[in-house]
PDB file of C-alpha atoms in Angstrom:
ATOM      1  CA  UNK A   1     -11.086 -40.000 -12.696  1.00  0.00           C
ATOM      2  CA  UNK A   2     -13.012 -38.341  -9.848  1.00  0.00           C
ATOM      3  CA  UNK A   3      -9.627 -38.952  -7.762  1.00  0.00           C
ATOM      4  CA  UNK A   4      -8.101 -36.796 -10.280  1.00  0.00           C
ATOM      5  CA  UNK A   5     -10.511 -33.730 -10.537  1.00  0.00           C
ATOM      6  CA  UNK A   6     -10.761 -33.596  -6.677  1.00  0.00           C
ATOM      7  CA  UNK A   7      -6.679 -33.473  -6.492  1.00  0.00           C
ATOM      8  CA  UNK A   8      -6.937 -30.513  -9.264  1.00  0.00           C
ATOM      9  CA  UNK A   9      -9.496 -28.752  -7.671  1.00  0.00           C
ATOM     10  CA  UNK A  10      -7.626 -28.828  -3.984  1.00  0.00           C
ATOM     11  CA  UNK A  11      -4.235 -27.975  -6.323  1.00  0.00           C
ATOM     12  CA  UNK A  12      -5.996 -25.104  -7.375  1.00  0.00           C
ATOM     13  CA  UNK A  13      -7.868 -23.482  -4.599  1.00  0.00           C
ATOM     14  CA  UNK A  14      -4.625 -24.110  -2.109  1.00  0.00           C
ATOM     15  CA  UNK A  15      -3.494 -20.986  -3.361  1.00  0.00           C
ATOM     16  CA  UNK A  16      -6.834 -19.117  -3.012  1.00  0.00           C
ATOM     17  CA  UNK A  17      -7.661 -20.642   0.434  1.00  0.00           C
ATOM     18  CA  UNK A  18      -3.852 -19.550   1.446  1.00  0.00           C
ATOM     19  CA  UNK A  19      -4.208 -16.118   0.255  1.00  0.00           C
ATOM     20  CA  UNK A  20      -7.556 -15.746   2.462  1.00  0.00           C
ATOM     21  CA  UNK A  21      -5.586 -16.864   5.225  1.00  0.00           C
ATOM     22  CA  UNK A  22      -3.166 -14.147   4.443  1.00  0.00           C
ATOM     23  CA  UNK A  23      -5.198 -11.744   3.978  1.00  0.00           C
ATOM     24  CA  UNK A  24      -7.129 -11.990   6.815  1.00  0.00           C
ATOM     25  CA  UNK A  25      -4.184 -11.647   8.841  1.00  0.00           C
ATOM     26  CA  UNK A  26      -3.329  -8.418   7.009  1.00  0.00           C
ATOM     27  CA  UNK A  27      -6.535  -7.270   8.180  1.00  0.00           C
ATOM     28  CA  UNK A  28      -6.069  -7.910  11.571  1.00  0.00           C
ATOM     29  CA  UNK A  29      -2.765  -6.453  11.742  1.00  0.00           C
ATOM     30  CA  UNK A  30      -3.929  -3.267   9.772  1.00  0.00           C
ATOM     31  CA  UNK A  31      -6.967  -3.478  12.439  1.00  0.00           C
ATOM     32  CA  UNK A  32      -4.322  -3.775  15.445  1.00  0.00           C
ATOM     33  CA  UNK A  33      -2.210  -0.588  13.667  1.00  0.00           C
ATOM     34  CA  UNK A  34      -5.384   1.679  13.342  1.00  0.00           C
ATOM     35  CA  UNK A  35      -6.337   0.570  17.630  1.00  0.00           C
ATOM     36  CA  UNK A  36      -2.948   1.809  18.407  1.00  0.00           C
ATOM     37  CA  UNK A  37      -2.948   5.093  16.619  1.00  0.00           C
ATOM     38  CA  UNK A  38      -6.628   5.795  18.249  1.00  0.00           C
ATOM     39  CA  UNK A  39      -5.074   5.049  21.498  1.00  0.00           C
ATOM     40  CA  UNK A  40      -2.225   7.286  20.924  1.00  0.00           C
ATOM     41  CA  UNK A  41      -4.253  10.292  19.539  1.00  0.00           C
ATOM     42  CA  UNK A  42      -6.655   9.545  22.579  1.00  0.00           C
ATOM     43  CA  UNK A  43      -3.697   9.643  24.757  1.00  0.00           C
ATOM     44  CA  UNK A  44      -2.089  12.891  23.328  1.00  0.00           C
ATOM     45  CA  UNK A  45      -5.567  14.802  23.425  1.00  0.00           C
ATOM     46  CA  UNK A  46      -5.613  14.076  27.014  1.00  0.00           C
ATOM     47  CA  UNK A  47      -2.507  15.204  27.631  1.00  0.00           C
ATOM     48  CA  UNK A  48      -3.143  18.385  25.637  1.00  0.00           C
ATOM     49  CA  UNK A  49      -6.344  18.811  27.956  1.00  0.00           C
ATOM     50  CA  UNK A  50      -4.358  18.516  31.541  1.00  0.00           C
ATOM     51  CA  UNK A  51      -1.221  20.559  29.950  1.00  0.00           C
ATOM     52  CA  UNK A  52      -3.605  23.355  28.445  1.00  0.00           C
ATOM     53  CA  UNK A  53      -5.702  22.968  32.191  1.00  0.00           C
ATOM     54  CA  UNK A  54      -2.750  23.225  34.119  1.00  0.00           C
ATOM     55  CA  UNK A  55      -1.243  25.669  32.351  1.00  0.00           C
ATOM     56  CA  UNK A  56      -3.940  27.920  31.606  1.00  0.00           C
ATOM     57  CA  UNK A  57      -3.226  28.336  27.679  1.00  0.00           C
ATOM     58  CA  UNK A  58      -5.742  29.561  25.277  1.00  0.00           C
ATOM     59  CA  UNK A  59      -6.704  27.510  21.919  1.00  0.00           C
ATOM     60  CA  UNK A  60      -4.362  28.940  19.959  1.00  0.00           C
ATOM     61  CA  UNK A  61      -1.013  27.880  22.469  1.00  0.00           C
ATOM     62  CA  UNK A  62      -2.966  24.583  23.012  1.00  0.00           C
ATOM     63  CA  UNK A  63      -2.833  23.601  19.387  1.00  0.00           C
ATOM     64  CA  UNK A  64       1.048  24.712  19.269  1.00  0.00           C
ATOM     65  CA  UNK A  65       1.493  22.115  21.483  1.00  0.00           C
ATOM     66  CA  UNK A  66      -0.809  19.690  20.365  1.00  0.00           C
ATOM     67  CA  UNK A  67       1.018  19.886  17.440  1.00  0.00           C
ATOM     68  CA  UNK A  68       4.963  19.969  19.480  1.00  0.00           C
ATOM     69  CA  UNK A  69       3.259  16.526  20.847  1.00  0.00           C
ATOM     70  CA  UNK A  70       2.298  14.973  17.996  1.00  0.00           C
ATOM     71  CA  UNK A  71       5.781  15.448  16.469  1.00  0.00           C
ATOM     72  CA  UNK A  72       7.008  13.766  19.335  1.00  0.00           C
ATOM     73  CA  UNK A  73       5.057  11.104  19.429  1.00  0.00           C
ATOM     74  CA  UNK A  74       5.895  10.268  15.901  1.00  0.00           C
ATOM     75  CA  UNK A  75       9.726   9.718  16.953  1.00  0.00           C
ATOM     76  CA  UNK A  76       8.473   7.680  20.019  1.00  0.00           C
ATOM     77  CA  UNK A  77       6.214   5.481  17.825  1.00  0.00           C
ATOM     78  CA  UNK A  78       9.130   3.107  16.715  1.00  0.00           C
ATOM     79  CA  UNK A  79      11.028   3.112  20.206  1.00  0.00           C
ATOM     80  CA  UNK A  80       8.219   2.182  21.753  1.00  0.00           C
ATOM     81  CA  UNK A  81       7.173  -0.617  19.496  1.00  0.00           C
ATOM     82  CA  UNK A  82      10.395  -1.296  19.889  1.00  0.00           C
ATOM     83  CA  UNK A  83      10.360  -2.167  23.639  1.00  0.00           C
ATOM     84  CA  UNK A  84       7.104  -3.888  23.450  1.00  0.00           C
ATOM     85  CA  UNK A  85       8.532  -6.165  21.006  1.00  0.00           C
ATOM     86  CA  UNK A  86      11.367  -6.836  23.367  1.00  0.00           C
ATOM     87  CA  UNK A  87       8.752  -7.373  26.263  1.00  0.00           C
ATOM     88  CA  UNK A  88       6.961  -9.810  24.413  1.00  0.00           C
ATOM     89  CA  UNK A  89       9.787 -11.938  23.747  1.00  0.00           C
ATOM     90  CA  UNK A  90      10.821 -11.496  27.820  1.00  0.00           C
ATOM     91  CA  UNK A  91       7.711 -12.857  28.166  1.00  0.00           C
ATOM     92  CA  UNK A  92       7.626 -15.922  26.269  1.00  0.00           C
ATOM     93  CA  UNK A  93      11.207 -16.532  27.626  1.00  0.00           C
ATOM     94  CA  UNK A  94       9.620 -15.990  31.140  1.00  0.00           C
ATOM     95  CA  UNK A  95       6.774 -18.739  30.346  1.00  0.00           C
ATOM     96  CA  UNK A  96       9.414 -21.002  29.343  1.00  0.00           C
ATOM     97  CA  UNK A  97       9.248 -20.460  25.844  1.00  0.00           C
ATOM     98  CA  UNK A  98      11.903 -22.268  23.919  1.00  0.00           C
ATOM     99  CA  UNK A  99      12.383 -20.544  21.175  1.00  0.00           C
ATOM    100  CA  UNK A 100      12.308 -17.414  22.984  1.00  0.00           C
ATOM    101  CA  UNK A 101      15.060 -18.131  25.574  1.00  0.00           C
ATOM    102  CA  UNK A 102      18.136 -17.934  23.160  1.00  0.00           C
ATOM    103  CA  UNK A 103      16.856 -13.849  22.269  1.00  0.00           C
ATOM    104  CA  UNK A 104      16.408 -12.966  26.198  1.00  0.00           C
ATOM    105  CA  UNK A 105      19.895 -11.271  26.286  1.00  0.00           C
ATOM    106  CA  UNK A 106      19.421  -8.922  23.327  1.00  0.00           C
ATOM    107  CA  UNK A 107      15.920  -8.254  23.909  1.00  0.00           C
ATOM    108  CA  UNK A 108      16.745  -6.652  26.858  1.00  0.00           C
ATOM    109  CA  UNK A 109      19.377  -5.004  25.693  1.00  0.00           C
ATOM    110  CA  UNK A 110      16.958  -3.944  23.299  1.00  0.00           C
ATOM    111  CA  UNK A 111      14.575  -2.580  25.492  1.00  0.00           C
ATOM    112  CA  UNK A 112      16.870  -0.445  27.837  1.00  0.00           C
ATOM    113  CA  UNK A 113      18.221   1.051  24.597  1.00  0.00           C
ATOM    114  CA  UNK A 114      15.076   2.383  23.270  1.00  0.00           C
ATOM    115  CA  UNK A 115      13.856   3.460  26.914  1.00  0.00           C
ATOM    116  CA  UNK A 116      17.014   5.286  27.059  1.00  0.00           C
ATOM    117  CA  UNK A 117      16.240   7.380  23.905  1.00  0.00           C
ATOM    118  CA  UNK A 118      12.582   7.807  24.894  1.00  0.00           C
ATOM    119  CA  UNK A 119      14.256   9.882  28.135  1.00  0.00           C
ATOM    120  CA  UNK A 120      15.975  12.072  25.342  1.00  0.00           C
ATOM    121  CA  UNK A 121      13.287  12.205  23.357  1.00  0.00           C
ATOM    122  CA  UNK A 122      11.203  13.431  26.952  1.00  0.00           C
ATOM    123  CA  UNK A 123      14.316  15.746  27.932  1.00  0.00           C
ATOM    124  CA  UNK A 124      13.921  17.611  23.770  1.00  0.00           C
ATOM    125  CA  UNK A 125      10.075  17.617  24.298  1.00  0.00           C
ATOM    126  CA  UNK A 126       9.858  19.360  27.746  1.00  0.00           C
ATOM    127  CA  UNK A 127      12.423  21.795  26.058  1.00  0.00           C
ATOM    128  CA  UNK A 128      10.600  22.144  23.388  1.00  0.00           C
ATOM    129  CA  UNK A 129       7.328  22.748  25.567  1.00  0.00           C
ATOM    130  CA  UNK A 130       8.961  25.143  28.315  1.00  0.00           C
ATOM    131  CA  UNK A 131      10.991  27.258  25.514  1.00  0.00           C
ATOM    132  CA  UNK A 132       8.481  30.346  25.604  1.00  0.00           C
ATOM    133  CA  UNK A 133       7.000  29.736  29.570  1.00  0.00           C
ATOM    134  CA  UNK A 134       7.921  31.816  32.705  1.00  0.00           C
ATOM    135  CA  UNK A 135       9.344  29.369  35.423  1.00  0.00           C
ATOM    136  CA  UNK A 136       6.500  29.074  37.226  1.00  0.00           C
ATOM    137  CA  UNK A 137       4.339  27.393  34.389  1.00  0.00           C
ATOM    138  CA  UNK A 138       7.543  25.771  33.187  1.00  0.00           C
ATOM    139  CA  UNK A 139       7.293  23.999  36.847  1.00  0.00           C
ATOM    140  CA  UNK A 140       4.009  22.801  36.427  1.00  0.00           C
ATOM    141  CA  UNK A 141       4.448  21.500  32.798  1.00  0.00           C
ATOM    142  CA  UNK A 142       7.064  19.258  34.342  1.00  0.00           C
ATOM    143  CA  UNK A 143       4.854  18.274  36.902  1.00  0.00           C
ATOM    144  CA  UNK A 144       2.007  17.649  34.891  1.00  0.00           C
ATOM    145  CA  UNK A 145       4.203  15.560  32.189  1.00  0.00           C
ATOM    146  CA  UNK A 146       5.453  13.584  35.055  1.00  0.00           C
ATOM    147  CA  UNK A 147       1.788  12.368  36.458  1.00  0.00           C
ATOM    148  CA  UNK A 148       1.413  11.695  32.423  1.00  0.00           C
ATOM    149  CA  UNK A 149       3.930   9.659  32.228  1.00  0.00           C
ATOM    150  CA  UNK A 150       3.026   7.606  35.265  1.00  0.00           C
ATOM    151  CA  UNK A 151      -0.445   7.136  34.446  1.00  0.00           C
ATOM    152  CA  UNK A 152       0.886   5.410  31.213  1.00  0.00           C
ATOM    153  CA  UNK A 153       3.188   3.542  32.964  1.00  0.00           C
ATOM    154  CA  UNK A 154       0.571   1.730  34.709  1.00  0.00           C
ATOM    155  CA  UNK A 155      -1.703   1.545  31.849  1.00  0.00           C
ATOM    156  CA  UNK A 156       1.245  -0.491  30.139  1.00  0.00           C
ATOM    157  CA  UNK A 157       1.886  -2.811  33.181  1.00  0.00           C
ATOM    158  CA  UNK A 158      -1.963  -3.473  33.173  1.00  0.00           C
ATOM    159  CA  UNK A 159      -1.855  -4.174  29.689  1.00  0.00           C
ATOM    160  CA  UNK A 160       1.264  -6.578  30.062  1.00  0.00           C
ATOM    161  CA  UNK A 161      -0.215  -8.334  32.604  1.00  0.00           C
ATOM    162  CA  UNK A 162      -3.837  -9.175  31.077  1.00  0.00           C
ATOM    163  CA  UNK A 163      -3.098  -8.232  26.975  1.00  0.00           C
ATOM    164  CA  UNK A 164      -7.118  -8.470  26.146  1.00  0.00           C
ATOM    165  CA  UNK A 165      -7.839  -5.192  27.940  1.00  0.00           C
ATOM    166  CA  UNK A 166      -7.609  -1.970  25.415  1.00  0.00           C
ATOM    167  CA  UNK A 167      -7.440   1.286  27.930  1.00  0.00           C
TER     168      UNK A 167
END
């Protein structure tokens, strides 16, 4: 009888112990979504900082491109998930992952297909930014987007090569 009632009981919390398990992963996934969008707005205010800096703009101009950024940004987001999918399965392929090694090909492919429309997407932003500047400033916003762009370049290769850092 006891053999019984302990094979209920387990019958019926396996669903509530499973759905704990679940949900705890939800959490952590909706915790590693919110990091990433802090990072990003992090990211964009200091790039409105150095572009209003080098630039010289006044609140007003800053915000217009704050908000030019932000729009940008938000067409990047997927692409750039995207590739770090794709690196994560190079990765594991390059460990000598298994299951990873058939998906090497069209990972990469992957990758150099989303980079490639993150240059468009860089070409319409800079076009989008240097639309109402003389030359001059229109020569140091591409200048200044440039050393952005390689700062986060390294940023990413540090993060690729130890993942438990977070800026």
């Amino acid at each position: 009888m006891k053999r019984t009632r302990l094979a209920a009981l387990t019958l019926a919390l396996l669903p509530v112990v499973a759905g704990a398990q679940s949900t705890r992963e939800e959490r952590r996934e909706a915790r590693a979504a919110e990091r990433l969008e802090q990072r990003e707005q992090r990211q964009r205010l200091r790039q409105v900082l150095e572009l209003s800096a080098a630039l010289e703009l006044d609140n007003a101009q800053a915000l217009k491109m704050e908000q030019t950024l932000r729009t940008f940004d938000e067409k990047r987001r997927p692409l750039r998930e995207q590739v770090r999918d794709a690196a994560r399965i190079l990765m594991l392929a390059a460990r000598g992952d298994n299951a990873a090694l058939p998906q090497v090909d069209a990972a990469a492919q992957r990758a150099f297909e989303a980079r490639e429309r993150i240059a468009v997407l860089d070409r319409e932003m800079y076009q989008a930014l240097a639309r109402e500047l003389p030359p001059e400033k229109r020569a140091r916003l591409a200048l200044t987007l440039a050393r952005t762009e390689g700062k986060m370049k390294l940023k990413w290769k540090r993060q690729l090569a130890d993942p438990g850092t977070d800026e």
